[in-house]
Amino acid sequence: MTRKPTLLGAVALAGALVLTGCTAGGAGGSASSGDKVTLTFLTFETPNLDAKYWDAAIARASAKVPGVTIKKLVSPSADRTGYAKQLDSTGQFPDIMIGLNPAGFAEAHKLAAWSDSELATYAEPHANTYDGKVYQLPYAAQTTLVYYNKGDFTKAGIGAPPRTYAELLADNAKLKAKGINPMVVGGGGKDSWADMFPLICTVATDVYKKTPDWLSQRTAGKVKFTDRAFVTAAGKVADLAHKGYVDRAGLSRSYADTEQAFRDGKGAMYPMGSWFSASADAKKPSFDTGVFAWPTDQGAPALPGVTGGGMTVSSKASDVKLAKKWAKAFMEDHKNLDAAVKADGLIIDIKGYTPPDNMGPVYKATVAAYRQAQKADGIVNSFSQETGDGSMPPGLSDKAAAGVQKLLSGRMTAAQFGAYMDEQWDKATR
């Protein structure tokens, strides 16, 4: 999963540790006794990926690696990377982690690198490299799409999803004219990350489509957020809100409440990560849900995507070799992969894997949109979600989400947002 909520305070995080699992004992570290080893595993829980899901997956992996006992550490929010930093600062860095952003940890040599032989079964083995090394198993892809209420489109006289950005604006106008809120966007409280999806899409279409390595160029000082390309992307987002196509009153909603608002018919379109497809199929709304890629000005594909999300292993784990063996057993177990697809709509990038035949129509449409963009060389980076070389400095995505809240609410112009991002970049890289 690529969701990254705002960091909580260090004290709140330290006090909110949830520890479950197979053994008693302290929250951090690992201990070995004879031929047995206890390893800590940091994960997170969401409505899609609940405790039952994780416990079953852990049990399947542990059955394949005798002698390992797993202590499950649950992040108090979906931001397991921020939580891992807090644990690290107190000497409790977990042995195994899933969905961690390796940035900072990799450079500090806190993670064990995966060898080419260990990555042989992965379709994109060198996704997200840090100085040529891979620290996270690249087992799945996720993307950002627009999910839409087909009934609302019909009511507004819209016969097909938009193919160009001009058509997207025209469709928004038609919906608004019929008294239908065009777009559902949230991001209140700790879920400020959820307001990023319109910007993720416009940066993909207006910046990364033309300059795939734009963020690397920003690192090198060759481009800035105040440059025309980025300001244009931000301006599109601000314009959508200014025209009333994004309901500003809904910006205070949590992630869960934002999803529910779309389900309740409080908006026709829902820009969101591909994990929503699993939710839409598992608990079908009262309307048929369609899927389309946020369009570029000219209609060429520019779909934001990220590949990774798998296991990382601490270089200081009490038994790195055994920790890696368990991590791969978890990540490559077919039942675990099926469960991840069903629960979180993942697009698995492990050779030879095929999703269950009974996957629902929204998931199938999501995968089809992703594969179609792949064939057309239309997959670009996903702004604020990048990992590997050329990713954002740690903590900057949280600052971006806070700025987008102001951008959407009208308290910040696109030019001001660009200046704000440059300022935050400088602070993060000093």
Short mmCIF file of C-alpha atoms in Angstrom, two decimals:
data_model
loop_
_atom_site.label_atom_id
_atom_site.label_comp_id
_atom_site.label_asym_id
_atom_site.label_seq_id
_atom_site.Cartn_x
_atom_site.Cartn_y
_atom_site.Cartn_z
CA MET A 1 0.00 0.00 0.00
CA THR A 2 1.17 3.47 -0.73
CA ARG A 3 -1.05 5.56 1.59
CA LYS A 4 0.96 7.85 3.85
CA PRO A 5 -0.91 9.82 6.51
CA THR A 6 0.49 12.69 8.52
CA LEU A 7 2.99 11.74 11.22
CA LEU A 8 1.73 11.75 14.79
CA GLY A 9 3.72 13.25 17.60
CA ALA A 10 6.56 11.20 19.01
CA VAL A 11 4.97 10.89 22.43
CA ALA A 12 1.62 9.82 21.02
CA LEU A 13 3.30 7.27 18.79
CA ALA A 14 5.38 5.81 21.58
CA GLY A 15 2.33 5.49 23.78
CA ALA A 16 0.12 4.03 21.06
CA LEU A 17 2.15 0.92 20.21
CA VAL A 18 -0.10 -2.03 19.58
CA LEU A 19 1.66 -5.34 20.15
CA THR A 20 0.02 -8.63 19.32
CA GLY A 21 1.28 -11.95 18.10
CA CYS A 22 2.49 -15.31 19.24
CA THR A 23 4.68 -14.50 22.21
CA ALA A 24 4.88 -12.24 25.22
CA GLY A 25 7.69 -9.82 25.76
CA GLY A 26 8.89 -6.34 24.92
CA ALA A 27 7.73 -4.40 21.91
CA GLY A 28 11.00 -4.01 20.10
CA GLY A 29 14.11 -5.97 19.22
CA SER A 30 14.46 -9.68 18.70
CA ALA A 31 15.66 -12.58 20.78
CA SER A 32 17.00 -16.01 19.93
CA SER A 33 17.14 -19.17 22.00
CA GLY A 34 18.83 -22.30 20.66
CA ASP A 35 17.53 -22.95 17.17
CA LYS A 36 14.54 -20.63 17.66
CA VAL A 37 14.36 -16.92 16.93
CA THR A 38 11.75 -14.30 17.73
CA LEU A 39 11.41 -11.50 15.17
CA THR A 40 9.34 -8.34 15.31
CA PHE A 41 7.18 -7.55 12.28
CA LEU A 42 5.83 -4.02 11.79
CA THR A 43 2.59 -3.71 9.88
CA PHE A 44 -0.53 -1.54 9.88
CA GLU A 45 -4.26 -2.06 9.89
CA THR A 46 -6.99 -0.54 7.73
CA PRO A 47 -10.64 -1.40 7.10
CA ASN A 48 -9.42 -3.47 4.14
CA LEU A 49 -6.42 -5.00 5.89
CA ASP A 50 -7.65 -5.81 9.38
CA ALA A 51 -6.11 -7.86 12.19
CA LYS A 52 -7.70 -11.06 10.91
CA TYR A 53 -6.08 -10.55 7.49
CA TRP A 54 -2.60 -10.03 8.96
CA ASP A 55 -2.82 -12.87 11.48
CA ALA A 56 -3.78 -15.37 8.79
CA ALA A 57 -0.98 -14.18 6.48
CA ILE A 58 1.59 -14.35 9.28
CA ALA A 59 0.50 -17.88 10.14
CA ARG A 60 0.87 -19.04 6.53
CA ALA A 61 4.41 -17.64 6.28
CA SER A 62 5.46 -18.99 9.68
CA ALA A 63 4.31 -22.49 8.71
CA LYS A 64 6.93 -22.43 5.94
CA VAL A 65 9.80 -21.22 8.16
CA PRO A 66 10.09 -23.43 11.25
CA GLY A 67 11.90 -21.99 14.25
CA VAL A 68 10.62 -18.43 13.81
CA THR A 69 8.17 -16.78 16.15
CA ILE A 70 6.69 -13.46 15.01
CA LYS A 71 5.71 -10.56 17.23
CA LYS A 72 3.30 -8.37 15.29
CA LEU A 73 3.72 -4.64 15.83
CA VAL A 74 0.82 -2.56 14.57
CA SER A 75 1.39 1.08 13.64
CA PRO A 76 -1.18 3.38 15.29
CA SER A 77 -1.87 4.84 11.84
CA ALA A 78 -1.27 3.70 8.28
CA ASP A 79 2.00 5.67 8.41
CA ARG A 80 4.25 2.78 9.33
CA THR A 81 7.29 4.64 7.98
CA GLY A 82 6.87 7.47 10.46
CA TYR A 83 6.27 4.95 13.21
CA ALA A 84 9.37 2.98 12.26
CA LYS A 85 11.38 6.18 12.66
CA GLN A 86 10.00 6.64 16.15
CA LEU A 87 10.81 3.06 17.10
CA ASP A 88 14.30 3.42 15.62
CA SER A 89 14.93 6.55 17.68
CA THR A 90 14.29 4.52 20.85
CA GLY A 91 16.37 1.52 19.83
CA GLN A 92 13.33 -0.59 18.90
CA PHE A 93 13.73 -0.74 15.12
CA PRO A 94 11.67 -3.74 13.91
CA ASP A 95 13.31 -6.76 12.32
CA ILE A 96 10.84 -7.00 9.41
CA MET A 97 8.56 -4.31 7.96
CA ILE A 98 6.02 -4.17 5.15
CA GLY A 99 5.25 -1.14 3.02
CA LEU A 100 8.06 0.89 4.55
CA ASN A 101 9.49 3.79 2.57
CA PRO A 102 13.20 2.88 2.63
CA ALA A 103 14.35 6.49 2.10
CA GLY A 104 16.69 7.53 4.88
CA PHE A 105 16.89 4.02 6.32
CA ALA A 106 18.67 2.70 3.21
CA GLU A 107 21.21 5.51 3.13
CA ALA A 108 21.90 4.99 6.84
CA HIS A 109 22.62 1.27 6.22
CA LYS A 110 19.77 0.21 8.50
CA LEU A 111 18.28 -2.20 5.93
CA ALA A 112 19.56 -5.43 4.39
CA ALA A 113 19.83 -5.36 0.59
CA TRP A 114 18.12 -8.03 -1.52
CA SER A 115 20.35 -9.92 -3.97
CA ASP A 116 19.50 -10.59 -7.62
CA SER A 117 18.95 -14.26 -6.84
CA GLU A 118 16.51 -13.35 -4.08
CA LEU A 119 14.67 -11.08 -6.54
CA ALA A 120 14.56 -13.57 -9.42
CA THR A 121 10.81 -14.19 -9.15
CA TYR A 122 9.86 -10.49 -9.31
CA ALA A 123 8.74 -8.96 -12.61
CA GLU A 124 10.48 -5.62 -11.90
CA PRO A 125 13.35 -6.68 -9.63
CA HIS A 126 15.16 -3.35 -9.71
CA ALA A 127 12.22 -1.08 -9.05
CA ASN A 128 13.07 1.51 -6.41
CA THR A 129 16.83 1.13 -6.18
CA TYR A 130 18.98 3.14 -3.81
CA ASP A 131 22.43 3.59 -5.31
CA GLY A 132 21.83 0.42 -7.30
CA LYS A 133 20.64 -1.68 -4.37
CA VAL A 134 17.13 -2.95 -3.64
CA TYR A 135 15.90 -2.87 -0.05
CA GLN A 136 12.18 -3.54 -0.51
CA LEU A 137 10.63 -6.53 -2.26
CA PRO A 138 8.87 -5.05 -5.34
CA TYR A 139 5.91 -7.38 -5.22
CA ALA A 140 2.99 -5.20 -6.30
CA ALA A 141 1.94 -2.08 -8.16
CA GLN A 142 -0.69 0.50 -7.31
CA THR A 143 -1.99 3.40 -9.32
CA THR A 144 -4.31 6.38 -9.03
CA LEU A 145 -7.50 6.40 -11.10
CA VAL A 146 -10.86 8.12 -11.11
CA TYR A 147 -13.75 5.96 -9.96
CA TYR A 148 -17.13 7.26 -11.04
CA ASN A 149 -20.85 6.78 -10.53
CA LYS A 150 -22.19 5.58 -13.86
CA GLY A 151 -25.72 6.62 -12.89
CA ASP A 152 -24.65 10.21 -12.25
CA PHE A 153 -22.88 10.32 -15.60
CA THR A 154 -26.04 9.13 -17.32
CA LYS A 155 -28.15 11.74 -15.52
CA ALA A 156 -25.76 14.46 -16.70
CA GLY A 157 -25.83 13.20 -20.29
CA ILE A 158 -22.25 11.95 -20.25
CA GLY A 159 -22.01 8.91 -22.49
CA ALA A 160 -18.38 7.92 -21.92
CA PRO A 161 -15.45 8.81 -19.64
CA PRO A 162 -13.38 11.84 -20.71
CA ARG A 163 -10.42 11.27 -23.00
CA THR A 164 -8.84 14.73 -22.69
CA TYR A 165 -8.61 17.24 -19.87
CA ALA A 166 -10.94 19.60 -21.70
CA GLU A 167 -13.55 16.83 -21.75
CA LEU A 168 -13.02 16.26 -18.02
CA LEU A 169 -13.76 19.93 -17.35
CA ALA A 170 -16.83 19.79 -19.59
CA ASP A 171 -18.10 16.73 -17.74
CA ASN A 172 -17.61 18.48 -14.41
CA ALA A 173 -19.68 21.40 -15.70
CA LYS A 174 -22.48 19.08 -16.89
CA LEU A 175 -22.62 17.34 -13.52
CA LYS A 176 -22.68 20.61 -11.59
CA ALA A 177 -25.45 21.94 -13.84
CA LYS A 178 -27.56 18.92 -12.84
CA GLY A 179 -26.99 19.63 -9.16
CA ILE A 180 -24.53 16.75 -8.78
CA ASN A 181 -21.29 17.36 -6.87
CA PRO A 182 -18.64 16.40 -9.45
CA MET A 183 -15.74 15.24 -7.24
CA VAL A 184 -15.41 13.73 -3.79
CA VAL A 185 -12.10 14.70 -2.15
CA GLY A 186 -11.27 14.53 1.56
CA GLY A 187 -8.22 14.62 3.78
CA GLY A 188 -9.11 15.90 7.22
CA GLY A 189 -7.13 15.40 10.43
CA LYS A 190 -4.53 12.63 10.37
CA ASP A 191 -5.72 11.65 6.88
CA SER A 192 -4.40 14.75 5.11
CA TRP A 193 -2.63 12.41 2.66
CA ALA A 194 -6.03 11.66 1.12
CA ASP A 195 -6.29 15.15 -0.42
CA MET A 196 -3.28 14.47 -2.67
CA PHE A 197 -4.90 12.42 -5.41
CA PRO A 198 -5.99 15.24 -7.78
CA LEU A 199 -2.47 16.71 -7.58
CA ILE A 200 -0.89 13.28 -8.06
CA CYS A 201 -2.86 13.05 -11.29
CA THR A 202 -2.08 16.55 -12.61
CA VAL A 203 1.63 16.24 -11.82
CA ALA A 204 1.58 12.96 -13.75
CA THR A 205 -0.08 14.52 -16.79
CA ASP A 206 1.63 17.93 -16.81
CA VAL A 207 5.05 17.30 -15.30
CA TYR A 208 6.13 13.66 -15.26
CA LYS A 209 4.72 12.82 -18.70
CA LYS A 210 7.14 15.30 -20.27
CA THR A 211 9.94 14.99 -17.70
CA PRO A 212 9.93 11.51 -16.09
CA ASP A 213 12.97 12.29 -13.91
CA TRP A 214 11.66 15.68 -12.80
CA LEU A 215 12.14 14.95 -9.10
CA SER A 216 15.73 13.85 -9.69
CA GLN A 217 16.25 17.12 -11.52
CA ARG A 218 14.77 18.94 -8.52
CA THR A 219 17.34 17.19 -6.33
CA ALA A 220 20.06 18.39 -8.69
CA GLY A 221 18.70 21.94 -8.62
CA LYS A 222 17.83 21.95 -12.32
CA VAL A 223 14.11 22.59 -11.80
CA LYS A 224 11.94 24.11 -9.09
CA PHE A 225 8.37 23.83 -7.91
CA THR A 226 7.89 27.44 -8.97
CA ASP A 227 8.60 26.50 -12.59
CA ARG A 228 5.74 26.75 -15.04
CA ALA A 229 5.12 23.01 -15.40
CA PHE A 230 4.52 22.35 -11.71
CA VAL A 231 2.56 25.55 -11.15
CA THR A 232 0.32 24.62 -14.09
CA ALA A 233 -0.37 21.22 -12.50
CA ALA A 234 -1.17 22.85 -9.15
CA GLY A 235 -3.28 25.47 -10.92
CA LYS A 236 -5.53 22.80 -12.40
CA VAL A 237 -6.28 21.48 -8.91
CA ALA A 238 -6.97 24.97 -7.54
CA ASP A 239 -9.20 25.71 -10.53
CA LEU A 240 -11.32 22.60 -9.95
CA ALA A 241 -12.06 23.74 -6.41
CA HIS A 242 -12.59 27.37 -7.45
CA LYS A 243 -15.21 26.32 -10.00
CA GLY A 244 -17.04 24.25 -7.42
CA TYR A 245 -16.11 20.92 -8.98
CA VAL A 246 -14.56 19.81 -5.68
CA ASP A 247 -16.81 20.17 -2.66
CA ARG A 248 -14.72 22.24 -0.26
CA ALA A 249 -17.03 21.37 2.63
CA GLY A 250 -15.92 17.76 2.30
CA LEU A 251 -12.20 18.49 2.71
CA SER A 252 -12.42 17.94 6.47
CA ARG A 253 -13.60 14.36 6.04
CA SER A 254 -11.37 11.48 7.09
CA TYR A 255 -10.27 8.95 4.51
CA ALA A 256 -12.95 6.48 5.61
CA ASP A 257 -15.66 9.17 5.60
CA THR A 258 -14.57 10.35 2.15
CA GLU A 259 -14.93 6.85 0.73
CA GLN A 260 -18.31 6.56 2.39
CA ALA A 261 -19.40 9.90 0.91
CA PHE A 262 -18.73 8.54 -2.57
CA ARG A 263 -20.57 5.34 -1.70
CA ASP A 264 -23.51 7.41 -0.46
CA GLY A 265 -23.78 9.23 -3.79
CA LYS A 266 -22.45 12.56 -2.54
CA GLY A 267 -20.31 13.01 -5.61
CA ALA A 268 -19.94 11.56 -9.09
CA MET A 269 -16.16 11.06 -9.22
CA TYR A 270 -13.65 9.82 -6.69
CA PRO A 271 -9.93 10.23 -7.50
CA MET A 272 -8.31 7.51 -5.41
CA GLY A 273 -5.72 4.77 -5.24
CA SER A 274 -6.42 1.48 -6.95
CA TRP A 275 -7.03 -0.21 -3.59
CA PHE A 276 -10.56 1.23 -3.71
CA SER A 277 -11.40 -1.36 -6.36
CA ALA A 278 -11.33 -4.12 -3.76
CA SER A 279 -13.69 -2.18 -1.51
CA ALA A 280 -16.06 -1.37 -4.38
CA ASP A 281 -16.31 -5.03 -5.35
CA ALA A 282 -16.50 -6.43 -1.82
CA LYS A 283 -19.27 -4.06 -0.77
CA LYS A 284 -20.92 -2.81 -3.93
CA PRO A 285 -22.43 0.69 -3.76
CA SER A 286 -26.03 1.19 -4.83
CA PHE A 287 -24.74 2.28 -8.25
CA ASP A 288 -22.45 0.79 -10.88
CA THR A 289 -18.86 2.01 -10.53
CA GLY A 290 -16.75 2.84 -13.56
CA VAL A 291 -13.02 3.58 -13.86
CA PHE A 292 -10.95 5.90 -16.01
CA ALA A 293 -7.47 7.39 -16.02
CA TRP A 294 -7.18 11.12 -15.34
CA PRO A 295 -6.70 12.50 -18.85
CA THR A 296 -3.90 14.61 -20.26
CA ASP A 297 -4.51 17.69 -22.42
CA GLN A 298 -3.84 15.73 -25.61
CA GLY A 299 -5.26 12.37 -24.52
CA ALA A 300 -1.96 10.47 -24.28
CA PRO A 301 -1.80 8.16 -21.23
CA ALA A 302 0.01 9.33 -18.09
CA LEU A 303 -1.03 7.05 -15.28
CA PRO A 304 0.73 7.57 -11.93
CA GLY A 305 1.98 4.29 -10.51
CA VAL A 306 4.38 2.90 -7.95
CA THR A 307 5.86 -0.60 -7.69
CA GLY A 308 7.13 -1.90 -4.37
CA GLY A 309 5.30 -2.14 -1.09
CA GLY A 310 6.88 -5.40 0.00
CA MET A 311 9.07 -6.49 2.86
CA THR A 312 12.19 -4.80 4.19
CA VAL A 313 14.52 -6.41 6.71
CA SER A 314 16.67 -4.69 9.30
CA SER A 315 20.39 -5.08 8.78
CA LYS A 316 20.63 -5.50 12.57
CA ALA A 317 18.03 -8.26 12.92
CA SER A 318 19.27 -11.03 15.21
CA ASP A 319 19.18 -13.42 12.25
CA VAL A 320 19.09 -11.52 8.97
CA LYS A 321 19.13 -14.67 6.85
CA LEU A 322 16.15 -16.16 8.65
CA ALA A 323 14.30 -12.82 8.63
CA LYS A 324 14.75 -12.63 4.87
CA LYS A 325 13.56 -16.21 4.45
CA TRP A 326 10.40 -15.45 6.44
CA ALA A 327 9.81 -12.18 4.57
CA LYS A 328 10.00 -13.95 1.20
CA ALA A 329 7.79 -16.77 2.45
CA PHE A 330 5.17 -14.18 3.43
CA MET A 331 5.49 -12.19 0.23
CA GLU A 332 5.46 -15.09 -2.22
CA ASP A 333 2.81 -17.30 -0.65
CA HIS A 334 0.04 -17.67 -3.22
CA LYS A 335 -2.74 -17.53 -0.64
CA ASN A 336 -1.21 -14.39 0.86
CA LEU A 337 -1.07 -12.80 -2.59
CA ASP A 338 -4.68 -13.75 -3.28
CA ALA A 339 -5.70 -12.29 0.08
CA ALA A 340 -3.84 -9.04 -0.66
CA VAL A 341 -5.51 -8.76 -4.06
CA LYS A 342 -8.96 -9.38 -2.61
CA ALA A 343 -8.48 -7.09 0.39
CA ASP A 344 -6.48 -4.23 -1.12
CA GLY A 345 -6.81 -4.43 -4.90
CA LEU A 346 -3.08 -4.92 -5.49
CA ILE A 347 -1.68 -5.49 -8.97
CA ILE A 348 0.81 -8.27 -8.25
CA ASP A 349 4.17 -8.10 -10.05
CA ILE A 350 5.48 -11.58 -9.28
CA LYS A 351 6.21 -13.81 -12.24
CA GLY A 352 3.60 -16.44 -12.96
CA TYR A 353 0.99 -15.02 -10.60
CA THR A 354 -2.59 -14.61 -11.78
CA PRO A 355 -5.36 -13.12 -9.62
CA PRO A 356 -8.34 -15.22 -8.56
CA ASP A 357 -10.91 -15.80 -11.29
CA ASN A 358 -13.72 -14.46 -9.14
CA MET A 359 -12.34 -10.94 -8.78
CA GLY A 360 -15.03 -8.30 -9.29
CA PRO A 361 -15.62 -5.93 -12.23
CA VAL A 362 -14.11 -2.82 -10.64
CA TYR A 363 -10.84 -4.60 -9.88
CA LYS A 364 -10.72 -6.07 -13.39
CA ALA A 365 -11.35 -2.64 -14.92
CA THR A 366 -8.63 -1.16 -12.70
CA VAL A 367 -6.07 -3.75 -13.79
CA ALA A 368 -7.09 -3.33 -17.43
CA ALA A 369 -6.53 0.44 -17.22
CA TYR A 370 -3.11 -0.11 -15.67
CA ARG A 371 -2.03 -2.74 -18.20
CA GLN A 372 -3.30 -0.61 -21.09
CA ALA A 373 -1.17 2.31 -19.90
CA GLN A 374 1.80 -0.05 -19.49
CA LYS A 375 1.51 -1.20 -23.09
CA ALA A 376 1.38 2.42 -24.26
CA ASP A 377 4.44 3.36 -22.16
CA GLY A 378 2.10 5.55 -20.16
CA ILE A 379 3.05 4.72 -16.57
CA VAL A 380 4.81 7.60 -14.81
CA ASN A 381 5.91 8.22 -11.25
CA SER A 382 3.33 8.93 -8.58
CA PHE A 383 4.06 12.32 -7.01
CA SER A 384 4.71 12.20 -3.26
CA GLN A 385 4.67 8.38 -3.33
CA GLU A 386 8.01 7.81 -5.05
CA THR A 387 10.59 5.52 -3.48
CA GLY A 388 14.15 4.79 -4.51
CA ASP A 389 16.59 7.20 -6.09
CA GLY A 390 14.80 10.37 -7.12
CA SER A 391 12.20 10.31 -4.37
CA MET A 392 11.06 13.12 -2.13
CA PRO A 393 13.03 13.88 1.04
CA PRO A 394 11.55 12.20 4.13
CA GLY A 395 8.61 14.14 5.55
CA LEU A 396 8.03 16.31 2.49
CA SER A 397 4.96 14.42 1.30
CA ASP A 398 3.26 15.34 4.57
CA LYS A 399 4.08 19.00 3.96
CA ALA A 400 2.74 18.70 0.41
CA ALA A 401 -0.57 17.32 1.70
CA ALA A 402 -0.89 20.22 4.13
CA GLY A 403 -0.27 22.65 1.27
CA VAL A 404 -2.81 20.94 -0.98
CA GLN A 405 -5.44 21.44 1.72
CA LYS A 406 -4.80 25.19 1.45
CA LEU A 407 -4.69 25.00 -2.35
CA LEU A 408 -8.10 23.35 -2.50
CA SER A 409 -9.64 25.62 0.12
CA GLY A 410 -8.53 28.76 -1.73
CA ARG A 411 -6.11 29.89 0.97
CA MET A 412 -3.11 29.41 -1.31
CA THR A 413 -2.63 30.09 -5.03
CA ALA A 414 -0.80 27.69 -7.33
CA ALA A 415 2.21 30.04 -7.44
CA GLN A 416 2.21 30.28 -3.66
CA PHE A 417 1.99 26.51 -3.41
CA GLY A 418 5.04 26.16 -5.67
CA ALA A 419 6.99 28.62 -3.51
CA TYR A 420 5.84 26.77 -0.39
CA MET A 421 7.07 23.45 -1.81
CA ASP A 422 10.47 24.92 -2.67
CA GLU A 423 10.73 26.31 0.86
CA GLN A 424 9.80 22.97 2.41
CA TRP A 425 12.23 21.15 0.11
CA ASP A 426 15.07 23.40 1.24
CA LYS A 427 14.21 22.82 4.88
CA ALA A 428 14.07 19.05 4.39
CA THR A 429 17.42 18.88 2.61
CA ARG A 430 19.52 21.15 4.79
#
